[in-house]
PDB file of C-alpha atoms in Angstrom:
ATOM      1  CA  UNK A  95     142.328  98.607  84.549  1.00  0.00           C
ATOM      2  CA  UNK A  96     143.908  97.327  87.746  1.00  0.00           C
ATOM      3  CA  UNK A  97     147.128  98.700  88.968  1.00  0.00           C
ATOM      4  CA  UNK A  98     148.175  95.821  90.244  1.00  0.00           C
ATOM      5  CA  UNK A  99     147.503  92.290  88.900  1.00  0.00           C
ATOM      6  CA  UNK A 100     148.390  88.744  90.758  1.00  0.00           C
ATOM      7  CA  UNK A 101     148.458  85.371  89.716  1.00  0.00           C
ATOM      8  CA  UNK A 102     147.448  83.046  90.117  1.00  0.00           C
ATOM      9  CA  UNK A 103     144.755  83.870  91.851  1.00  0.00           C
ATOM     10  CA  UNK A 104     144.322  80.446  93.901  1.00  0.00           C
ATOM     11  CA  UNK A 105     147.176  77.534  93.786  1.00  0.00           C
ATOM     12  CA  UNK A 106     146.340  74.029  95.261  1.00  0.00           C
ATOM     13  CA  UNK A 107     149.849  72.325  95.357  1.00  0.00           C
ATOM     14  CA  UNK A 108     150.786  69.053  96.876  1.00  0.00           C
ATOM     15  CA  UNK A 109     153.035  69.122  99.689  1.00  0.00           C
ATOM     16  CA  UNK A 110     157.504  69.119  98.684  1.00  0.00           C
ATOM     17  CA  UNK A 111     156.241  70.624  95.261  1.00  0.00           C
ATOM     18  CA  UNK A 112     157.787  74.213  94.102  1.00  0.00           C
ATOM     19  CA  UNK A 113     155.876  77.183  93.369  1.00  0.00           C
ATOM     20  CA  UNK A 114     155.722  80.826  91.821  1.00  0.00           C
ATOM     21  CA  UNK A 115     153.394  83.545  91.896  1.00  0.00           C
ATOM     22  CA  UNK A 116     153.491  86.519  90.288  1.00  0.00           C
ATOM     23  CA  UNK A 117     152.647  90.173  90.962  1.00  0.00           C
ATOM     24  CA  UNK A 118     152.530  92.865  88.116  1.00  0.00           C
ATOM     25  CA  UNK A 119     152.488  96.477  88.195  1.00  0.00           C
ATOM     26  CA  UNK A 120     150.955  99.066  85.977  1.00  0.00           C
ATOM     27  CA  UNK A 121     153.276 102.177  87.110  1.00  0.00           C
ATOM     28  CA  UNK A 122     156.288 102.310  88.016  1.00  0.00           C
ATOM     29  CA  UNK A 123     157.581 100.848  91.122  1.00  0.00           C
ATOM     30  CA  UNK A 124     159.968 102.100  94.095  1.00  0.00           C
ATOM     31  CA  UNK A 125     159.843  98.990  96.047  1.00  0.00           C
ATOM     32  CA  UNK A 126     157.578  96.310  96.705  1.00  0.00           C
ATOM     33  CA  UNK A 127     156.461  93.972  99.903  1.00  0.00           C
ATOM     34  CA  UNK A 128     155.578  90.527 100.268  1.00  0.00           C
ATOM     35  CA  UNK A 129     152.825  89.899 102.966  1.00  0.00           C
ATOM     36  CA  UNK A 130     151.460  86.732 103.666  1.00  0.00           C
ATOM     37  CA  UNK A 131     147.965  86.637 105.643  1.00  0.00           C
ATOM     38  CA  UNK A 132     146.151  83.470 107.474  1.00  0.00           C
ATOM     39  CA  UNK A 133     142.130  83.896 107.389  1.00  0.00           C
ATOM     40  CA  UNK A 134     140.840  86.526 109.743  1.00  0.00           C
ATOM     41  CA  UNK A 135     144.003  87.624 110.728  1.00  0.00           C
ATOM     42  CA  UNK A 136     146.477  90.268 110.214  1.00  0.00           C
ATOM     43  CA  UNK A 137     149.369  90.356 107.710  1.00  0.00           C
ATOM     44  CA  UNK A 138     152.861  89.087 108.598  1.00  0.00           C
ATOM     45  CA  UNK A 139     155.629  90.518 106.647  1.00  0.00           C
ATOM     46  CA  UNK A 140     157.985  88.173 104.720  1.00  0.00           C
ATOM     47  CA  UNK A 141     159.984  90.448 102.551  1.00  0.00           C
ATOM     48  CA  UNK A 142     161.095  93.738 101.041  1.00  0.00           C
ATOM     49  CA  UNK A 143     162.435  94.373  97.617  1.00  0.00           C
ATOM     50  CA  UNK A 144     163.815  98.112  96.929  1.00  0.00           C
ATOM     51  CA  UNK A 145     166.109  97.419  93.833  1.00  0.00           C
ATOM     52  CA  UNK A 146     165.804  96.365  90.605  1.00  0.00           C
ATOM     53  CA  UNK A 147     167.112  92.900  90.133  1.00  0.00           C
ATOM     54  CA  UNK A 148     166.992  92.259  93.666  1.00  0.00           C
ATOM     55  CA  UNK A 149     166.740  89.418  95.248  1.00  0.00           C
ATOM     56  CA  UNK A 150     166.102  88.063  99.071  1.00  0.00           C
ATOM     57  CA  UNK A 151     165.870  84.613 100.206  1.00  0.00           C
ATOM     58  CA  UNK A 152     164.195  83.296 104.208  1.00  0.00           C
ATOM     59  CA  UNK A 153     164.134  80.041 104.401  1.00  0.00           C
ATOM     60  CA  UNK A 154     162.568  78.154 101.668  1.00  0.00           C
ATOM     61  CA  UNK A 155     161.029  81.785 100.353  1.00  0.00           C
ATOM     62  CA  UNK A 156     162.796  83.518  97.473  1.00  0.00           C
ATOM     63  CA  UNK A 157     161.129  86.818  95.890  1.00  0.00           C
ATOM     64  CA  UNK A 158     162.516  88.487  92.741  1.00  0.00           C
ATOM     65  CA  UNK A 159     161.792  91.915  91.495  1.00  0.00           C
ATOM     66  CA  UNK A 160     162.054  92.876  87.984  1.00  0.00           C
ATOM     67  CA  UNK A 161     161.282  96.833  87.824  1.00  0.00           C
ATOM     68  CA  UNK A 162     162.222  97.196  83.961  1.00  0.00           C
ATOM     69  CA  UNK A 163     159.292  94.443  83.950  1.00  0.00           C
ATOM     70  CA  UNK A 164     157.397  95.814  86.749  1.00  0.00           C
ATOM     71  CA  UNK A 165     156.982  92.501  88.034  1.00  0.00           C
ATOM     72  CA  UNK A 166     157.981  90.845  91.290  1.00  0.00           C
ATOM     73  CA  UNK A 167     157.982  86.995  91.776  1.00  0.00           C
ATOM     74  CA  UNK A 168     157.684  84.830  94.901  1.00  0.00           C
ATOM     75  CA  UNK A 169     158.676  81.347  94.899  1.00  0.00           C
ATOM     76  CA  UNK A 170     158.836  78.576  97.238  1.00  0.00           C
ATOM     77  CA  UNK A 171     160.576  75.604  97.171  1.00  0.00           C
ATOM     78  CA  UNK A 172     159.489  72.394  98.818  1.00  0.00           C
ATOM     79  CA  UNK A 173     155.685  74.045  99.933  1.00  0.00           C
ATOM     80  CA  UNK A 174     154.834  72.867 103.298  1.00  0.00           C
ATOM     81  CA  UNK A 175     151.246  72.946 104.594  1.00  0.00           C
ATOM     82  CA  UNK A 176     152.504  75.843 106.851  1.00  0.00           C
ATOM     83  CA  UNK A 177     153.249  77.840 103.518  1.00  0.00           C
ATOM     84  CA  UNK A 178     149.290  77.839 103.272  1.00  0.00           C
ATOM     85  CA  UNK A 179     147.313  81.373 103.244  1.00  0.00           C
ATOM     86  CA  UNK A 180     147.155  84.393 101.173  1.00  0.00           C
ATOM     87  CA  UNK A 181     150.216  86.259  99.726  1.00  0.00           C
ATOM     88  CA  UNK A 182     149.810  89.513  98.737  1.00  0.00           C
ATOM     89  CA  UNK A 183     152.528  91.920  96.990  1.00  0.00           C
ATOM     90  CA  UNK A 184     152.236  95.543  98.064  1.00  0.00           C
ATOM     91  CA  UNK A 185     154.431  98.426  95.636  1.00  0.00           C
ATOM     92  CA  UNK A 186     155.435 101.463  96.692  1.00  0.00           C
ATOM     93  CA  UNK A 187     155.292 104.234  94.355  1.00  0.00           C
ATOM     94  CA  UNK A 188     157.044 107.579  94.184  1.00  0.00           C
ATOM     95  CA  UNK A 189     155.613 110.460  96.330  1.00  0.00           C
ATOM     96  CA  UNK A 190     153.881 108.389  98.408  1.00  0.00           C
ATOM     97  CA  UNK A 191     154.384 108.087 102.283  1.00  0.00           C
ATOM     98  CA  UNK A 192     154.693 104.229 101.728  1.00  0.00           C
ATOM     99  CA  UNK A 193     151.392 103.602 102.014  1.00  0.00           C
ATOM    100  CA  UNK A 194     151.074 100.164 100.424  1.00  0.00           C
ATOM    101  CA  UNK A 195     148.279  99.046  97.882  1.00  0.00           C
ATOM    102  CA  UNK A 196     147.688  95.296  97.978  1.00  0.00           C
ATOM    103  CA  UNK A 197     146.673  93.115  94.774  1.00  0.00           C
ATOM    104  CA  UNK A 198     143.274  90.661  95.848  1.00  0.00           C
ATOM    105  CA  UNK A 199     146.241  88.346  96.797  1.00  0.00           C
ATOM    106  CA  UNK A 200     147.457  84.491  95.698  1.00  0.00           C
ATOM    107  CA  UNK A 201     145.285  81.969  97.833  1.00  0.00           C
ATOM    108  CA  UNK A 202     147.611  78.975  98.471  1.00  0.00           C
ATOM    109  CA  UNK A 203     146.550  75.889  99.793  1.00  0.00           C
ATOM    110  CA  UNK A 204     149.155  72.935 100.351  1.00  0.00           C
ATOM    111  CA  UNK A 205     147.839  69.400 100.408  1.00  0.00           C
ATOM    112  CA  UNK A 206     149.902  67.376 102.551  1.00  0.00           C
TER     113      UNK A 206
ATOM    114  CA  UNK B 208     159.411  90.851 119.997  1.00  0.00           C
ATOM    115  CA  UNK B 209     157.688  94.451 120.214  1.00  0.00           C
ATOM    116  CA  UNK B 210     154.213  93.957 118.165  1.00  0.00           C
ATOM    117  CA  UNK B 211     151.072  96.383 117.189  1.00  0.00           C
ATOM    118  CA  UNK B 212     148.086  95.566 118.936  1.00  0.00           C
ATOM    119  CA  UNK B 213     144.473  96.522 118.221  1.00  0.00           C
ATOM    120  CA  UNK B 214     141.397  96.502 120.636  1.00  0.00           C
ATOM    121  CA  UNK B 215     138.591  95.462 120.411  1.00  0.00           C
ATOM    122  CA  UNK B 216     139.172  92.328 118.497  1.00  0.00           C
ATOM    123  CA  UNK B 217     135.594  92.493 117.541  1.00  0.00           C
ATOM    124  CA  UNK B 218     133.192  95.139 117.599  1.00  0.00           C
ATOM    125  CA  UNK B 219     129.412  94.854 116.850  1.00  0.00           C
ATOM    126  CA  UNK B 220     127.592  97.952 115.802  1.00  0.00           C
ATOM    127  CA  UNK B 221     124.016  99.680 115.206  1.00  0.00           C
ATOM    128  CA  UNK B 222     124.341 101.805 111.983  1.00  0.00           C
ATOM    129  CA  UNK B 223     124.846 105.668 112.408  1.00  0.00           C
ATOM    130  CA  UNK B 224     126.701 105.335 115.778  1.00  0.00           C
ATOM    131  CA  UNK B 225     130.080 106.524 116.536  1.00  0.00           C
ATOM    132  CA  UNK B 226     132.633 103.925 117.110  1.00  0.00           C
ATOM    133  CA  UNK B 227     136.466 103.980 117.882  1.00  0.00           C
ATOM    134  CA  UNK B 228     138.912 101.452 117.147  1.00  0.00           C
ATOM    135  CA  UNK B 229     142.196 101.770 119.033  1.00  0.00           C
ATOM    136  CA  UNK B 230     145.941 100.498 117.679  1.00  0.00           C
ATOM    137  CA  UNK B 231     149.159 100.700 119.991  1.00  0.00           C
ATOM    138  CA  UNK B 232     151.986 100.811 117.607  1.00  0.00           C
ATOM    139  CA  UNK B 233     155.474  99.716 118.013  1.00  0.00           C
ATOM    140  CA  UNK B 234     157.187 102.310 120.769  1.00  0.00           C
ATOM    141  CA  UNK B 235     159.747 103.813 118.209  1.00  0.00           C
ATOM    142  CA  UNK B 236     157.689 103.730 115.241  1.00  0.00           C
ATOM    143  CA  UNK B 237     157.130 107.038 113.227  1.00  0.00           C
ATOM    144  CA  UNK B 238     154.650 106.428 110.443  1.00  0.00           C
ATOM    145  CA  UNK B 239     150.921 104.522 111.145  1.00  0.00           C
ATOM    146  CA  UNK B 240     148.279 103.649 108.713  1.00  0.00           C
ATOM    147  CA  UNK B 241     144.918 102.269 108.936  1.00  0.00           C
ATOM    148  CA  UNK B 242     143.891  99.841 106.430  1.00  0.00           C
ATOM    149  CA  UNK B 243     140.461  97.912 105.983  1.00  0.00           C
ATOM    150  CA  UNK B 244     139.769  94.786 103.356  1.00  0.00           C
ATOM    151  CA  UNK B 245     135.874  94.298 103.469  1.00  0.00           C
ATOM    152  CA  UNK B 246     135.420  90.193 103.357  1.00  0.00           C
ATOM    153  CA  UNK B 247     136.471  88.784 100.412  1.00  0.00           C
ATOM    154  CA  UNK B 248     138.176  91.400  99.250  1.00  0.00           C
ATOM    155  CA  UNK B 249     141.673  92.956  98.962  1.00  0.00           C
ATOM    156  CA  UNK B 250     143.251  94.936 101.718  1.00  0.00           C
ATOM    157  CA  UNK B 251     142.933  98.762 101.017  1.00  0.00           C
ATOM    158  CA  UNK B 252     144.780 101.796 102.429  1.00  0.00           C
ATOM    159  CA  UNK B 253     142.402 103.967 103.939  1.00  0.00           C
ATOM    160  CA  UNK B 254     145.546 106.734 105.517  1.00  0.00           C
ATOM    161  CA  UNK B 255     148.759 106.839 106.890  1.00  0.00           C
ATOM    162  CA  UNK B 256     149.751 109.538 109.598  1.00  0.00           C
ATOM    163  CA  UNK B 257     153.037 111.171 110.578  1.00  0.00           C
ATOM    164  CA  UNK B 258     154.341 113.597 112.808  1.00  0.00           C
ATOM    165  CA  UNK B 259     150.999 114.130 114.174  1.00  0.00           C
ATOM    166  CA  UNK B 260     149.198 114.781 111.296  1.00  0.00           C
ATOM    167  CA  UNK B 261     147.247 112.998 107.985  1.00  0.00           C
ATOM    168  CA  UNK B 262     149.797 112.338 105.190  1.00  0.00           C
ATOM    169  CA  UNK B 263     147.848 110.812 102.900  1.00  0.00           C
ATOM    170  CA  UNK B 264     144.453 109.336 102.506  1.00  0.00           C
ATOM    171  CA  UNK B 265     142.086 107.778 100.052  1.00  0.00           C
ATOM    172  CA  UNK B 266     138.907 108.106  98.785  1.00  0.00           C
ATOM    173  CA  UNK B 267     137.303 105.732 101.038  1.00  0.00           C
ATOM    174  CA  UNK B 268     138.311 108.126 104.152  1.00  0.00           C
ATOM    175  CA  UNK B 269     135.635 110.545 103.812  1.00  0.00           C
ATOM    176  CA  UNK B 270     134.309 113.035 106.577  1.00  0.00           C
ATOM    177  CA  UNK B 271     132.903 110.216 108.344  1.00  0.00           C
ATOM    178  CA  UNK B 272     136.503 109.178 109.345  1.00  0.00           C
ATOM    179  CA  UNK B 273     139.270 110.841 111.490  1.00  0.00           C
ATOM    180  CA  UNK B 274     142.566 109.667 113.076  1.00  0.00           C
ATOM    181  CA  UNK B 275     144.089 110.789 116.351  1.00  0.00           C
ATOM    182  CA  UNK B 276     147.288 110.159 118.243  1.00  0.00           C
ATOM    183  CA  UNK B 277     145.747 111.149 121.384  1.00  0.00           C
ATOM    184  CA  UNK B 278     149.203 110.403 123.489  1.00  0.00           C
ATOM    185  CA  UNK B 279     152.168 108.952 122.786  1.00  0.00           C
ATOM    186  CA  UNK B 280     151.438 105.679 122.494  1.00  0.00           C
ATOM    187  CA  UNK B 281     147.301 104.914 120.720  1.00  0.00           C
ATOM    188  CA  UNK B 282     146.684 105.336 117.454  1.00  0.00           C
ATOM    189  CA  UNK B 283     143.097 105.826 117.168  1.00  0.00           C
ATOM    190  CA  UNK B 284     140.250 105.870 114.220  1.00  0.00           C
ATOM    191  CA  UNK B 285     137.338 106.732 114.233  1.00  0.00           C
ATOM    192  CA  UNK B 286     134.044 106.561 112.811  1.00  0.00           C
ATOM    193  CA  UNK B 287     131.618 108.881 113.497  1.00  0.00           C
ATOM    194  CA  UNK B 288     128.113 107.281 112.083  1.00  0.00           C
ATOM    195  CA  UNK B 289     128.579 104.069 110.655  1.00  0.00           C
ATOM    196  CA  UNK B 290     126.827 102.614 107.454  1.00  0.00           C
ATOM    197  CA  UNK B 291     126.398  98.840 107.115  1.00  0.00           C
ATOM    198  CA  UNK B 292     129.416  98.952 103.987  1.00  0.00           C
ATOM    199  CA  UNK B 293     131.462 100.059 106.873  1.00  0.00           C
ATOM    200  CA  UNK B 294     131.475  96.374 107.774  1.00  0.00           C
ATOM    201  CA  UNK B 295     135.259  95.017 107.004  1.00  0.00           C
ATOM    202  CA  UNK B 296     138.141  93.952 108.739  1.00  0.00           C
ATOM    203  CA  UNK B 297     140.448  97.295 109.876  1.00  0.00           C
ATOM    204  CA  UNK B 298     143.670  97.524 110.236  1.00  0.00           C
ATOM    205  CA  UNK B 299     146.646  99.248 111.966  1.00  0.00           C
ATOM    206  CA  UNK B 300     150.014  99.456 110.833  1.00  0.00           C
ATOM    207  CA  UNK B 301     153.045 101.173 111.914  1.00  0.00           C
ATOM    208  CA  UNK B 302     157.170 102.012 110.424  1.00  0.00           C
ATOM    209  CA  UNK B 303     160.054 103.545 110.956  1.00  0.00           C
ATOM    210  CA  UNK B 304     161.619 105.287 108.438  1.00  0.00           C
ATOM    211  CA  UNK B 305     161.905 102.901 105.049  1.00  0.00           C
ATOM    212  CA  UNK B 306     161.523  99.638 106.669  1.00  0.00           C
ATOM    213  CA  UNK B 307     158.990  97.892 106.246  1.00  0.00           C
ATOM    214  CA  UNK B 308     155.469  98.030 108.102  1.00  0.00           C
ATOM    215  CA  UNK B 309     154.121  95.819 110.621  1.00  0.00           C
ATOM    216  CA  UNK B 310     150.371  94.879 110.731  1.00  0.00           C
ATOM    217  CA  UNK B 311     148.302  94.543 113.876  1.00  0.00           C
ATOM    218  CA  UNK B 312     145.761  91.813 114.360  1.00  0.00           C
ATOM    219  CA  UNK B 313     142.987  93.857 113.624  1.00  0.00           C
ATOM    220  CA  UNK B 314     139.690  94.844 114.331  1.00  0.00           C
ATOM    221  CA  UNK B 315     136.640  93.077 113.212  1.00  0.00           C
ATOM    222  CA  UNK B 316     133.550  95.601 112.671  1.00  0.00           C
ATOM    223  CA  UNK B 317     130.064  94.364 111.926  1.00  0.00           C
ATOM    224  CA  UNK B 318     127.149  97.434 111.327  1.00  0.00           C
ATOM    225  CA  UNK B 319     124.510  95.768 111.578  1.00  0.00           C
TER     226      UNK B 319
END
């Protein structure tokens, strides 16, 4: 089974509406990153969890983590086509050198 | 705003020759990784380097692949005979210590 699950896998929201997507773990987690990535190009950090209950806000971008659930959340508020792209979560687990192991990633596409 | 930058952007192959993708990471940056994510698919940790040596690597970097910090500022990896699956999207990221890590632009390789 996959360590890491994401859903959903592809959102299609109109433009001002809200949104969540979900990343769950399999194994424990240390910490866990929120990338976003644009087609054919690299990934551009948004933000870093490293505590349970945890929560960080930029700009209309809030992202939960829930390590009794093993579960981090990202939601945004009012999506904008600009919030378009891929969002992946990427844990950290114990003993590792932080290498990060990416789900297959929320495709979001805003319709303005 | 200091960045990681990757050369070639693009780089067309024959299968079973050697090729070398370069990264410069951020100047004060400890820790570098290489990643690839094969189109269509999820982004994959391939091995992440510190103080001048491997730290951890997966499966997919077999004998085929090695990484070198030839000087103090590339980040190199290379390929030594290519297959066409070697065909993906490759990555270079670098840290400091427990922040978070910054992507580069990456490199496209086609084996043809």
């Amino acid at each position: 089974s996959q360590e890491l699950e994401q859903s959903p896998q592809s959102l299609i929201v109109q433009e001002g509406k809200n949104l969540t997507i979900n990343c769950t773990s399999s194994k424990t987690l240390y910490g866990l990153y929120w990338y976003k990535q644009k087609y054919g190009e690299g990934l551009i950090f948004l933000m870093m969890l490293q505590k349970g209950g945890e929560e960080k806000s930029h700009e209309k971008i809030t992202a939960k983590l829930d390590e009794k659930k093993q579960q981090s959340s990202l939601h945004i508020t009012a999506s904008q086509p600009s919030h378009a792209g891929i969002y992946l979560c990427g844990p950290t687990y114990g003993g590792s050198q932080g290498n990060l192991i990416f789900g297959k990633g929320t495709k979001l596409s805003v319709k303005p | 705003e200091p960045e990681v930058t990757q050369t070639p952007s693009h780089q067309v192959t024959q299968m079973g020759q050697e090729v070398i993708l370069r990264c410069v990471p951020i100047s004060n940056h400890l820790y570098f990784y290489w990643y690839r994510q094969i189109l269509g698919q999820k982004v994959e940790f391939l091995v992440s380097f510190y103080n001048n040596e491997i730290s951890e690597k997966s499966e997919i970097f077999d004998d085929q692949f090695s990484v070198e910090r030839p000087d103090g500022s590339n980040f190199t990896l290379k390929i030594r005979s290519t297959k066409l699956e070697d065909s993906a999207m490759y990555f270079c990221a670098s840290k400091r210590q427990g922040n978070e890590q910054f992507f580069g632009p990456g490199t496209r390789l086609t084996v043809l």
